[in-house]
Each structure stands twice: as structure tokens, then as C-alpha cells.
PDB file of C-alpha atoms and ligand atoms in Angstrom:
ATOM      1  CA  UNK A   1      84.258  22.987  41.732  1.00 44.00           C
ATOM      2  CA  UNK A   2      87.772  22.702  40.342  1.00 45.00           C
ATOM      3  CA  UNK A   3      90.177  20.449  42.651  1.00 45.00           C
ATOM      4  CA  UNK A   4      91.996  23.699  44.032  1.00 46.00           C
ATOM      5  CA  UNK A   5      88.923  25.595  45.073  1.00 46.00           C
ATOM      6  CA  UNK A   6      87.944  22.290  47.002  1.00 48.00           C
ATOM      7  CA  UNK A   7      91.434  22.168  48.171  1.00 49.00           C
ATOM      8  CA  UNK A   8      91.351  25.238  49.261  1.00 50.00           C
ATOM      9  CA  UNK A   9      87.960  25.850  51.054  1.00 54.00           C
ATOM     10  CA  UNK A  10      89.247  22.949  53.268  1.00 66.00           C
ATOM     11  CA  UNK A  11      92.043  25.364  54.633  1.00 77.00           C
ATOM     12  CA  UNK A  12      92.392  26.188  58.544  1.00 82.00           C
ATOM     13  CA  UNK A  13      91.064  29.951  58.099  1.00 92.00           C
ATOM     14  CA  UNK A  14      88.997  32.142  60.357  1.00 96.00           C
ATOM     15  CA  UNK A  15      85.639  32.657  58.983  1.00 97.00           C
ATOM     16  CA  UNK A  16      86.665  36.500  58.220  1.00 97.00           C
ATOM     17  CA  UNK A  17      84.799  39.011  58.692  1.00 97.00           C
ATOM     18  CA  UNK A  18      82.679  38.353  61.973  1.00 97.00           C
ATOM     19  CA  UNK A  19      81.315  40.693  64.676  1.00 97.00           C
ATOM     20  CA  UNK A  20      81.567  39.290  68.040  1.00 97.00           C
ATOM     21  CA  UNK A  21      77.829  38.915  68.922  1.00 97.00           C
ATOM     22  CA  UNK A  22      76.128  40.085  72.484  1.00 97.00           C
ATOM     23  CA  UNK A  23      75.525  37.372  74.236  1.00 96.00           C
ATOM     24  CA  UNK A  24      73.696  35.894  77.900  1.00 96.00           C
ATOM     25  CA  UNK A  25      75.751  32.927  80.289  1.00 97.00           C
ATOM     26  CA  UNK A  26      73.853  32.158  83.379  1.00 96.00           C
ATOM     27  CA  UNK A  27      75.330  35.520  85.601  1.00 97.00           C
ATOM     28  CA  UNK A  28      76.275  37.722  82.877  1.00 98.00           C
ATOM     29  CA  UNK A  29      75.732  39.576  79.420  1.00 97.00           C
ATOM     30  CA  UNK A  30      78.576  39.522  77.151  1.00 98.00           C
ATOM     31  CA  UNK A  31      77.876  42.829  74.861  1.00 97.00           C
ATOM     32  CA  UNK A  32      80.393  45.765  72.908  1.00 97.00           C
ATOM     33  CA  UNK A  33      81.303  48.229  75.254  1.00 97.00           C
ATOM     34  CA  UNK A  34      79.474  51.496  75.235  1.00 96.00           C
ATOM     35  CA  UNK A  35      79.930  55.429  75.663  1.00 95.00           C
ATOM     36  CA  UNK A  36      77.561  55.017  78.463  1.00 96.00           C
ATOM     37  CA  UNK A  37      80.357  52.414  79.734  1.00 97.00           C
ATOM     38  CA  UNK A  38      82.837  55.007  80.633  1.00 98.00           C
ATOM     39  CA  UNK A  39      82.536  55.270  84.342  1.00 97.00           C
ATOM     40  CA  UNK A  40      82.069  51.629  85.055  1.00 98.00           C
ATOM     41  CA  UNK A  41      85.354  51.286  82.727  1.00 98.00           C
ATOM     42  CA  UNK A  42      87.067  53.698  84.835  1.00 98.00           C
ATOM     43  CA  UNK A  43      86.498  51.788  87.911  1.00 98.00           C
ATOM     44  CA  UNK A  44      88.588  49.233  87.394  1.00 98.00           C
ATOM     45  CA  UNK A  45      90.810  51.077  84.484  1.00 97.00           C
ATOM     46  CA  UNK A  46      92.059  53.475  87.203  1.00 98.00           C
ATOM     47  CA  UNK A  47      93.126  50.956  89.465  1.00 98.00           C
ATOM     48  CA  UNK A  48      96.928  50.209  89.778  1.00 97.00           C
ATOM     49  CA  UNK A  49      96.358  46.705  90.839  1.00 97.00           C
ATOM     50  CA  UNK A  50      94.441  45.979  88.476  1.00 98.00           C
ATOM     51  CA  UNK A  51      96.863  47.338  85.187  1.00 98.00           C
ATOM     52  CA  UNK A  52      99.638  45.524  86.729  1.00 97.00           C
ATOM     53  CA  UNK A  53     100.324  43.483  84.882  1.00 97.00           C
ATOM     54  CA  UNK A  54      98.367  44.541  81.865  1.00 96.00           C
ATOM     55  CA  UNK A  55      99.904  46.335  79.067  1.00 93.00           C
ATOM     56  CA  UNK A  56      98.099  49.686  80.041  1.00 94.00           C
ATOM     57  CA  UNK A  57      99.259  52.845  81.861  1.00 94.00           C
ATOM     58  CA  UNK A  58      97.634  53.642  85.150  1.00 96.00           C
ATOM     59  CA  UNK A  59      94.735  55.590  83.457  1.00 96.00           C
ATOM     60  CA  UNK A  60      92.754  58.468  85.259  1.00 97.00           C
ATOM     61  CA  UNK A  61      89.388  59.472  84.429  1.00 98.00           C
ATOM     62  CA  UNK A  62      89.440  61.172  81.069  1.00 98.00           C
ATOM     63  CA  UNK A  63      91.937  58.743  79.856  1.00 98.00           C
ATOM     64  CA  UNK A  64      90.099  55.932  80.906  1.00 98.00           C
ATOM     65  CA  UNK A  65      87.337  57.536  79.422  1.00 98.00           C
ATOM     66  CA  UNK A  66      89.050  58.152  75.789  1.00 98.00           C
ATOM     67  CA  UNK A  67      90.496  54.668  75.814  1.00 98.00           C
ATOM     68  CA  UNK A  68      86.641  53.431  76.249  1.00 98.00           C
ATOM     69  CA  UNK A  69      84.900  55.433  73.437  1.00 98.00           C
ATOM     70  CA  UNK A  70      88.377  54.201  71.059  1.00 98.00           C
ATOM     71  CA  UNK A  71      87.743  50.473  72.155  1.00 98.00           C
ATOM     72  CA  UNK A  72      83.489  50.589  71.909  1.00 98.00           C
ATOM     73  CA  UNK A  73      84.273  50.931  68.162  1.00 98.00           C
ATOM     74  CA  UNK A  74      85.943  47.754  68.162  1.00 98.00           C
ATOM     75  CA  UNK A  75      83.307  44.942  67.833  1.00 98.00           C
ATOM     76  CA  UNK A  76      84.480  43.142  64.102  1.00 98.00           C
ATOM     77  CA  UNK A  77      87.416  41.049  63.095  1.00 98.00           C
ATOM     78  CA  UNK A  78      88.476  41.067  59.498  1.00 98.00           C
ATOM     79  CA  UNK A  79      92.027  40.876  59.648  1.00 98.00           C
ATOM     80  CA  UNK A  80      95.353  39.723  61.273  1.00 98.00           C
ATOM     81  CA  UNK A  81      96.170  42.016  63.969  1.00 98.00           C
ATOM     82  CA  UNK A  82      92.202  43.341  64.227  1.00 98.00           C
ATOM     83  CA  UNK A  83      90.665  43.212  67.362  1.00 98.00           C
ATOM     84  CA  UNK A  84      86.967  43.026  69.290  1.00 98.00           C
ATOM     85  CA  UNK A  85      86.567  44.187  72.945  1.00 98.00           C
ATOM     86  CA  UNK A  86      83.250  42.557  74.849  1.00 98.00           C
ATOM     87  CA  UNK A  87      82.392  43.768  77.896  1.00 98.00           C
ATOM     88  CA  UNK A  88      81.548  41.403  80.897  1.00 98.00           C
ATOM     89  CA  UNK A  89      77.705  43.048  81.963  1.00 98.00           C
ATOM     90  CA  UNK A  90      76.166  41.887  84.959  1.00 97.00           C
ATOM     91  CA  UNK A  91      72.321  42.300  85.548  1.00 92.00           C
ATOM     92  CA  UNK A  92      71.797  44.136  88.950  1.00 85.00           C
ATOM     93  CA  UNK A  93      68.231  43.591  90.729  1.00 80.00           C
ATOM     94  CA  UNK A  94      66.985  46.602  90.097  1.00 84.00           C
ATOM     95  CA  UNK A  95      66.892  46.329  86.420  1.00 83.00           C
ATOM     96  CA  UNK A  96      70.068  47.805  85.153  1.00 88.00           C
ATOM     97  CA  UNK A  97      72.912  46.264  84.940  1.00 93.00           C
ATOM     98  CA  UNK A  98      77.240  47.061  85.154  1.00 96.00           C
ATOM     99  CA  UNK A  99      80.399  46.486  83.669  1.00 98.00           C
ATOM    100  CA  UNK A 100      82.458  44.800  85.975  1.00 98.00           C
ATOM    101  CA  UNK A 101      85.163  43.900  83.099  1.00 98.00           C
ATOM    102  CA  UNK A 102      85.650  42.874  79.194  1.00 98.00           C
ATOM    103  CA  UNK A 103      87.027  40.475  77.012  1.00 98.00           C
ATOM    104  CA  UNK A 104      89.531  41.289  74.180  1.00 98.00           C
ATOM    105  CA  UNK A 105      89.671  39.104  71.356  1.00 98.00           C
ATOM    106  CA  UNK A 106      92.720  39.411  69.035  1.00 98.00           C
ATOM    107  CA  UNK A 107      92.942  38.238  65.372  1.00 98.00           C
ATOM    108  CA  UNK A 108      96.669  36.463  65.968  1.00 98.00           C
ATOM    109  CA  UNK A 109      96.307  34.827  62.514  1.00 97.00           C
ATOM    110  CA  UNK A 110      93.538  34.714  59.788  1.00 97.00           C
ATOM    111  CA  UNK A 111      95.190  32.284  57.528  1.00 95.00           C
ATOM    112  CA  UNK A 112      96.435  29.825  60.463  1.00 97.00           C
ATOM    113  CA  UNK A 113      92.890  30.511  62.290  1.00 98.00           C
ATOM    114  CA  UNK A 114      94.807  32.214  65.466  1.00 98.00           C
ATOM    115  CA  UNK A 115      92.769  33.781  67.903  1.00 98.00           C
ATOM    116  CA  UNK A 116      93.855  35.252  71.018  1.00 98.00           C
ATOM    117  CA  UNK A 117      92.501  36.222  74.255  1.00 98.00           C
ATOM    118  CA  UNK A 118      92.573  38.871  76.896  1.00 98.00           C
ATOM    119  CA  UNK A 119      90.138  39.312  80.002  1.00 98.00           C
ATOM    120  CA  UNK A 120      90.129  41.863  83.265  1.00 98.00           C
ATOM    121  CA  UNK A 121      87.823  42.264  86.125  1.00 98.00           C
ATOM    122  CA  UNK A 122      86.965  44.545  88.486  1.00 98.00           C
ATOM    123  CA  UNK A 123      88.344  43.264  91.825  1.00 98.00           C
ATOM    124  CA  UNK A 124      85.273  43.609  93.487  1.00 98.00           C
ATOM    125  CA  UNK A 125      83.927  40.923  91.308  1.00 98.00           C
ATOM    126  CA  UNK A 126      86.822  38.366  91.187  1.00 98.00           C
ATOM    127  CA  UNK A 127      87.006  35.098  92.648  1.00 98.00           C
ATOM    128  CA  UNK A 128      83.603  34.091  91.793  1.00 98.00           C
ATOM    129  CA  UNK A 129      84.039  32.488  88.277  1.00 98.00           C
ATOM    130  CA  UNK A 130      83.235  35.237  86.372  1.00 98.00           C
ATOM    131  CA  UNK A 131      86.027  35.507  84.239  1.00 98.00           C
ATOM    132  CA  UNK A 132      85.590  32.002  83.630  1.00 98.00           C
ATOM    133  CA  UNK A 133      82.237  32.293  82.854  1.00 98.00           C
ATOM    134  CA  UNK A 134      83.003  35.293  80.286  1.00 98.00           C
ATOM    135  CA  UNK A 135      85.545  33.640  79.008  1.00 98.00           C
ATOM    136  CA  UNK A 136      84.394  30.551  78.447  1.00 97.00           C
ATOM    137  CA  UNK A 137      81.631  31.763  76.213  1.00 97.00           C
ATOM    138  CA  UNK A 138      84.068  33.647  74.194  1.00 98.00           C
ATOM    139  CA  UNK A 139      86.310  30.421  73.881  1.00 98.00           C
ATOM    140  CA  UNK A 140      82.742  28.668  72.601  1.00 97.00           C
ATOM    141  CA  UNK A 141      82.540  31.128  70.191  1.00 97.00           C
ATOM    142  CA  UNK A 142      86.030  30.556  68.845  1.00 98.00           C
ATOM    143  CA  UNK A 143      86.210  27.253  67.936  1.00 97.00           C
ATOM    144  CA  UNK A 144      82.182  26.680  67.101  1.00 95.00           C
ATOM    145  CA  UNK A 145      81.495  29.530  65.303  1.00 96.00           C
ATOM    146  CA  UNK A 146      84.796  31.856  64.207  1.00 97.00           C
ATOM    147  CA  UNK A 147      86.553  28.545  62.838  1.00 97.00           C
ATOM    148  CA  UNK A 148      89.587  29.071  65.402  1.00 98.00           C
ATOM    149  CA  UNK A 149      92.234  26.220  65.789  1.00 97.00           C
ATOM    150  CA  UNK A 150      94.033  27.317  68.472  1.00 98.00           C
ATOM    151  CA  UNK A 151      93.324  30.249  70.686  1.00 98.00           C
ATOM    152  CA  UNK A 152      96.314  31.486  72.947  1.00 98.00           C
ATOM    153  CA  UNK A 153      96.857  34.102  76.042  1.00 98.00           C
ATOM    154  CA  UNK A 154      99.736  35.605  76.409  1.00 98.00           C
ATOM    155  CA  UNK A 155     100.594  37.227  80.263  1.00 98.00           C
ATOM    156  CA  UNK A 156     103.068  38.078  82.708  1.00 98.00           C
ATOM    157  CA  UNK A 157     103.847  34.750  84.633  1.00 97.00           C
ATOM    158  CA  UNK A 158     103.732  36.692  88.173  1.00 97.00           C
ATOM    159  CA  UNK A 159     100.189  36.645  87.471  1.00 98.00           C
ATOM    160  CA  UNK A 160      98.982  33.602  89.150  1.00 98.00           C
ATOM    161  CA  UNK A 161      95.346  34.939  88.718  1.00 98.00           C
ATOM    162  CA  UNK A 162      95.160  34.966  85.319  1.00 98.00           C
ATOM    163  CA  UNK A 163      97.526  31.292  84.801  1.00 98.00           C
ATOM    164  CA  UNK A 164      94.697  29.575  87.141  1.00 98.00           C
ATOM    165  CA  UNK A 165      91.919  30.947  84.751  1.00 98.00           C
ATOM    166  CA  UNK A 166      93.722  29.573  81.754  1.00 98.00           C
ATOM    167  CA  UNK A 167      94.179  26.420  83.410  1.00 97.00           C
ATOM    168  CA  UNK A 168      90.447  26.232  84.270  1.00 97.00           C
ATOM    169  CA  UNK A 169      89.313  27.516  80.830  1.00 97.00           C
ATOM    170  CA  UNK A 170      91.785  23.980  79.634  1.00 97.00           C
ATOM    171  CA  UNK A 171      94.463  26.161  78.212  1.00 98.00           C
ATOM    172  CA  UNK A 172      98.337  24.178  78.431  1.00 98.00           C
ATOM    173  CA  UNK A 173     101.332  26.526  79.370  1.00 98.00           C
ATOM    174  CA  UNK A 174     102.941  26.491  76.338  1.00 98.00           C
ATOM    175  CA  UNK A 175     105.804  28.477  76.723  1.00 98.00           C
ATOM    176  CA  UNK A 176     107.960  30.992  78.579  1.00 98.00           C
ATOM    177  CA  UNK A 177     109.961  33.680  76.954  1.00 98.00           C
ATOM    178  CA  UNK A 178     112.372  35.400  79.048  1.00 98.00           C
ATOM    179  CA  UNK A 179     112.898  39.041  79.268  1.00 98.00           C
ATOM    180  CA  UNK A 180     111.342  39.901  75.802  1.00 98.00           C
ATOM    181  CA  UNK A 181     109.422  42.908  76.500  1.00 97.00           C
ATOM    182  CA  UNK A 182     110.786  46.083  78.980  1.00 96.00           C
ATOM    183  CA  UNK A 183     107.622  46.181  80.834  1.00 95.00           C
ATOM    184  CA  UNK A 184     107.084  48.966  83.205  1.00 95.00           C
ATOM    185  CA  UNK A 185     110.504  49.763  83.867  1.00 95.00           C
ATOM    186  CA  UNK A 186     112.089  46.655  83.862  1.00 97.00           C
ATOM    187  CA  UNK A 187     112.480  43.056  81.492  1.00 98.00           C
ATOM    188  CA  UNK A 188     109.839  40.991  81.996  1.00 97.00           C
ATOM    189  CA  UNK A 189     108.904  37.500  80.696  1.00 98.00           C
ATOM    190  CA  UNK A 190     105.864  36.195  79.025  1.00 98.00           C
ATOM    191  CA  UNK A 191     104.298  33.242  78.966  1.00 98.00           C
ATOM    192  CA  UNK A 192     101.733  31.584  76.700  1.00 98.00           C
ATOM    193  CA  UNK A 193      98.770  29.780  77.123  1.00 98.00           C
ATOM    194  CA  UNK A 194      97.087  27.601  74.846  1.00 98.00           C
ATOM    195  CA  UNK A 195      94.184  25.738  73.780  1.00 98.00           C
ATOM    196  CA  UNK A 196      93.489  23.910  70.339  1.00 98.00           C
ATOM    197  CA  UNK A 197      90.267  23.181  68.726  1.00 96.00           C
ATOM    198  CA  UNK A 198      90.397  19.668  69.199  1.00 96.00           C
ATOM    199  CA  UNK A 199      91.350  20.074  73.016  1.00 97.00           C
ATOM    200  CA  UNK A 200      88.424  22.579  73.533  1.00 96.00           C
ATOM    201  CA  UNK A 201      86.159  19.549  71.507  1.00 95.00           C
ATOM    202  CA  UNK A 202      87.362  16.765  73.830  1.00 95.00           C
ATOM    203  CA  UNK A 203      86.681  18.824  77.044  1.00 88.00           C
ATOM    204  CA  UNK A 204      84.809  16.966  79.720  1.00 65.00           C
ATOM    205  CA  UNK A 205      81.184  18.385  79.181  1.00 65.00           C
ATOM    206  CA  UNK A 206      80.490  18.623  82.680  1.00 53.00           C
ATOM    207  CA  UNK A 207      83.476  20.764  83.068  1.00 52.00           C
ATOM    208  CA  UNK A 208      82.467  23.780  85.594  1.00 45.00           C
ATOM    209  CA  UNK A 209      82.372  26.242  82.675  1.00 48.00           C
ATOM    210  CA  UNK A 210      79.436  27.775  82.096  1.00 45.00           C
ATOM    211  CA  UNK A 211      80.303  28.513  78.800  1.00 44.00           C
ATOM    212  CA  UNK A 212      77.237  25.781  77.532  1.00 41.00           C
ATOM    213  CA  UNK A 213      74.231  27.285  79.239  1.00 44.00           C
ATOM    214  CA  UNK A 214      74.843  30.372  76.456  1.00 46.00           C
ATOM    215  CA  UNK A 215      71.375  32.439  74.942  1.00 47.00           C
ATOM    216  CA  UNK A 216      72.297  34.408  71.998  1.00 43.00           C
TER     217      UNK A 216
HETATM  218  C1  COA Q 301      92.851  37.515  85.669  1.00 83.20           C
HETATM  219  C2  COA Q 301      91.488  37.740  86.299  1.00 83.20           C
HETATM  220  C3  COA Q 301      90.475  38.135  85.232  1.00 83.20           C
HETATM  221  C4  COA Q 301      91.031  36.455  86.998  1.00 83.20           C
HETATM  222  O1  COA Q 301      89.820  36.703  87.696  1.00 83.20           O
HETATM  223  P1  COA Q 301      89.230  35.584  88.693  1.00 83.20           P
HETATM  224  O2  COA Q 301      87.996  36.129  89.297  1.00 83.20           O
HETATM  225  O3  COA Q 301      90.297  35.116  89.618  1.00 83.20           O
HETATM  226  O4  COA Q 301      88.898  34.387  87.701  1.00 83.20           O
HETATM  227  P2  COA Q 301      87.682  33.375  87.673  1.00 83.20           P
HETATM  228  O5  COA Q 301      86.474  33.991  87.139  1.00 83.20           O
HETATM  229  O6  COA Q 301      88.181  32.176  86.980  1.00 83.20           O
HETATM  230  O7  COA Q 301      87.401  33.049  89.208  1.00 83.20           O
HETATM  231  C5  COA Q 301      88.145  32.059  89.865  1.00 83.20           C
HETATM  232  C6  COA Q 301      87.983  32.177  91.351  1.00 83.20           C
HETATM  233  O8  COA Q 301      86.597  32.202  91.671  1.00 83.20           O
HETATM  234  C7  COA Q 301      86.266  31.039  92.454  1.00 83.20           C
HETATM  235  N1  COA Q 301      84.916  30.638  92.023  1.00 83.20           N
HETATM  236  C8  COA Q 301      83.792  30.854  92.733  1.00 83.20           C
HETATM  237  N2  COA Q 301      82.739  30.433  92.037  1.00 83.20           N
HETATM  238  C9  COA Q 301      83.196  29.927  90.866  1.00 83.20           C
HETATM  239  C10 COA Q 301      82.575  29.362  89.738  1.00 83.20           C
HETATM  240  N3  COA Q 301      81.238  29.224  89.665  1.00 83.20           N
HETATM  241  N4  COA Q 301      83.338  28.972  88.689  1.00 83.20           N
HETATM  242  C11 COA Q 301      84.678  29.123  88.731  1.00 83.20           C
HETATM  243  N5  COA Q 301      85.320  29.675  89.784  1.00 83.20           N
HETATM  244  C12 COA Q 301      84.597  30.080  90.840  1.00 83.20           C
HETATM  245  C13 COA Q 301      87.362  30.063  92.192  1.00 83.20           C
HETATM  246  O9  COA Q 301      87.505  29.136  93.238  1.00 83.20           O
HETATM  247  C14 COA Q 301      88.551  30.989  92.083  1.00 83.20           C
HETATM  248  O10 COA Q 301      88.883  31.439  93.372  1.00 83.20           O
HETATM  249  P3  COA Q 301      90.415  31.536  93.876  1.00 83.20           P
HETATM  250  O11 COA Q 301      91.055  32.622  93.056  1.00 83.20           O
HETATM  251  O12 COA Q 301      90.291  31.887  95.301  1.00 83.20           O
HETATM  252  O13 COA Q 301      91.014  30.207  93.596  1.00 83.20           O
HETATM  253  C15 COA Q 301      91.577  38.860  87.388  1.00 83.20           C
HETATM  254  O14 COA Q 301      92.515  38.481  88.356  1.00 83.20           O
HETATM  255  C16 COA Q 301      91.955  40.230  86.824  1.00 83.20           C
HETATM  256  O15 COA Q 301      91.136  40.898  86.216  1.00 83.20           O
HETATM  257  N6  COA Q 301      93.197  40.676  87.078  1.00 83.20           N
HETATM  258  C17 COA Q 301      93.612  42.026  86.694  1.00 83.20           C
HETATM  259  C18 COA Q 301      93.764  42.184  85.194  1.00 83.20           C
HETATM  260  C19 COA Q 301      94.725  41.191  84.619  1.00 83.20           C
HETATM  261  O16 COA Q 301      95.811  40.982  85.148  1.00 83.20           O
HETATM  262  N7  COA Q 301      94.311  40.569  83.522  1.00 83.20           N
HETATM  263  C20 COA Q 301      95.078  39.521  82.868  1.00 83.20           C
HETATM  264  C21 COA Q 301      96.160  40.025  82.028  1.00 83.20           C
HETATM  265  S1  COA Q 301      96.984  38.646  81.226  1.00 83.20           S
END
């Protein structure tokens, strides 16, 4: 190997191309989303407390629906700016099991090994880890297996919700932008979340994440 090929292969890159794999934590299956995911989708898609402060319109059904079938063919990163949907499945007793959320996984930087995050949950199943859970598992993914080093969330900072879950998942606050996006009718401010690869590596392993006890 010549000294710029070794040079090189020891570049911070994503390992390009990857499919995001399904995948069992203790309560849930992480898997693509589905046609046969559209009404369970809906459920939550069609709520406006939910899309609040998401960047999504308040869908109805066939919308919802559309949106689903578009995002169940997203399942492989290759490139900056692709992106992989999972959705957050959890086993009922009877055998089957429902959506009650998903994961969106964004390809912020291949060269710089960027990833970045998104999540949503029904409201019927929040505030009971879940998210975490999900989340978690994805994050595991990211830094042991994708070659991330740093994943980020970006969201509104009215949304207490989802700035607790990045604190739990060990993401810092990174930084606040004001008024740089019209959101819904008015200027809003983001704010960023962050977690690098050696932060995620130095977590306490008894951390209440869930995101160990994984089964491919
Ligand atoms: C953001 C969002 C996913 C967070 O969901 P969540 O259920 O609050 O998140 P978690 O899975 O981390 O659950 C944490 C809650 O469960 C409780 N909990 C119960 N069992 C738990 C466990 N085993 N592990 C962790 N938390 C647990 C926690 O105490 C916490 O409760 P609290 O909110 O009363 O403090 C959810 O609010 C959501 O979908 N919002 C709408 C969409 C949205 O805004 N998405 C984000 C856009 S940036």
C-alpha cells in the first residue's frame, strides 16, 4: 500500500453505502417501514400535536398514507443528504405487532462521518422510554458499525420532550440559532444537539439505555 492510500483509509468517513438493518431492543423491533404501515403511520402522522414541532404539515389520511409508501423506500445511505427511516415496532400479545413511531437517520456528512437523527412517537406510547430505547440502538449503530463521529439532532427548542431525550441519549446542546427558519407561520429557532464518537464510547455502561441488550 502506497503511503497515501494508507493515509487515506485512515480518514473520518462513513462506511458508505449501508442499509440500516432490522433490529430487536428488549420492548421493541426496529425494522423499514412498510405499505402495510400506513394506518399505524397515520395515527400519529395526523395528529397536530404531534407535527408540532416537526417539519411536516398536519397530514390526513391519504397524505399520510403517500408520505409512508415515499419513506418505506428509504432504508440505504450512500450519500450526503441521503436518508433511512426505521420504524419503532412493538410486539403486541397476540402475535402481531404496531408502529407506534420511527427513526430517521440523515447522512449530514459522508466525508466528515456526520450522521443525524430524528425520532417521533405516538403519544399513546410516550413517556415510557421508548424513544430512548429506539434511539439508542440507532445511536449504537452509528458509531459501532456506520463509522459516525458525531451524530447531531437538530429541533425546535420549545420542545422540551425531545431536549430531555437528547440529554438522556448523552447528546450536549450545542447550539442555538435564532430565527433561521419561518416555521409554520412565524421565525423560529433551532437548536442542536450533539454527541461524538468518543462521548458515546466513554458512556457509563450501566447507563439506562437499552441500546446494549440489541439482537440483530
Ligand atoms: C420527542 C419524543 C419522541 C420523546 O418521547 P418520550 O416518550 O418523552 O421519550 P423517551 O422514550 O425518552 O421517554 C422518556 C419518558 O419516559 C419515562 N420512562 C419510563 N420508563 C423509562 C425507561 N425505561 N427509560 C427511559 N425513560 C423512561 C421517563 O421518565 C420520561 O418521562 P417524563 O417525560 O415524564 O420525564 C416525543 O415527545 C414525540 O414523539 N414528540 C412528537 C414528535 C416530535 O416532536 N419529535 C421531535 C422532533 S425534533
Amino acid at each position: 500500500m502506497t503511503a497515501s492510500a494508507s493515509a487515506s483509509a485512515e480518514l473520518p468517513r462513513l462506511r458508505v453505502p449501508f442499509t440500516l438493518p432490522a433490529l430487536s431492543t428488549e420492548r421493541l423491533r426496529l425494522r423499514p417501514l412498510t405499505e402495510d404501515d400506513v394506518a399505524d403511520v397515520a395515527a400519529y402522522q395526523t395528529r397536530d400535536d404531534v407535527v408540532r414541532y416537526l417539519p411536516w404539515p398536519l397530514r390526513d389520511r391519504a397524505a399520510s398514507a403517500q408520505h409512508t409508501r415515499e419513506r418505506a423506500t428509504l432504508t440505504s445511505i450512500a450519500k450526503t443528504g441521503d436518508r433511512a427511516i426505521l420504524a419503532i415496532s412493538k410486539p403486541a400479545g397476540d402475535g402481531r405487532s404496531r408502529v407506534i413511531g420511527d427513526l430517521t437517520l440523515i447522512a449530514a456528512s459522508v466525508p466528515d462521518a456526520q450522521l443525524e437523527i430524528g425520532w417521533v412517537l405516538h403519544p399513546d406510547f410516550q413517556g415510557a422510554g421508548y424513544a430512548s430505547e429506539a434511539a439508542g440502538a440507532l445511536l449504537r449503530l452509528c458509531f459501532e458499525q456506520f463509522g459516525a463521529h458525531r451524530v447531531s439532532a437538530r429541533l425546535d427548542p420549545r420542545n422540551g420532550a425531545s431536549a430531555a431525550l437528547c440529554e438522556r441519549l448523552g447528546m450536549r446542546r450545542e447550539a442555538l440559532f435564532r430565527h433561521d427558519i419561518f416555521f409554520k407561520g412565524e421565525w423560529g429557532d433551532t437548536a442542536i444537539y450533539a454527541i461524538l464518537a468518543e462521548e458515546w464510547a466513554a458512556r457509563d455502561p450501566q447507563a439506562p439505555r437499552d441500546s446494549r441488550r440489541i439482537v440483530p
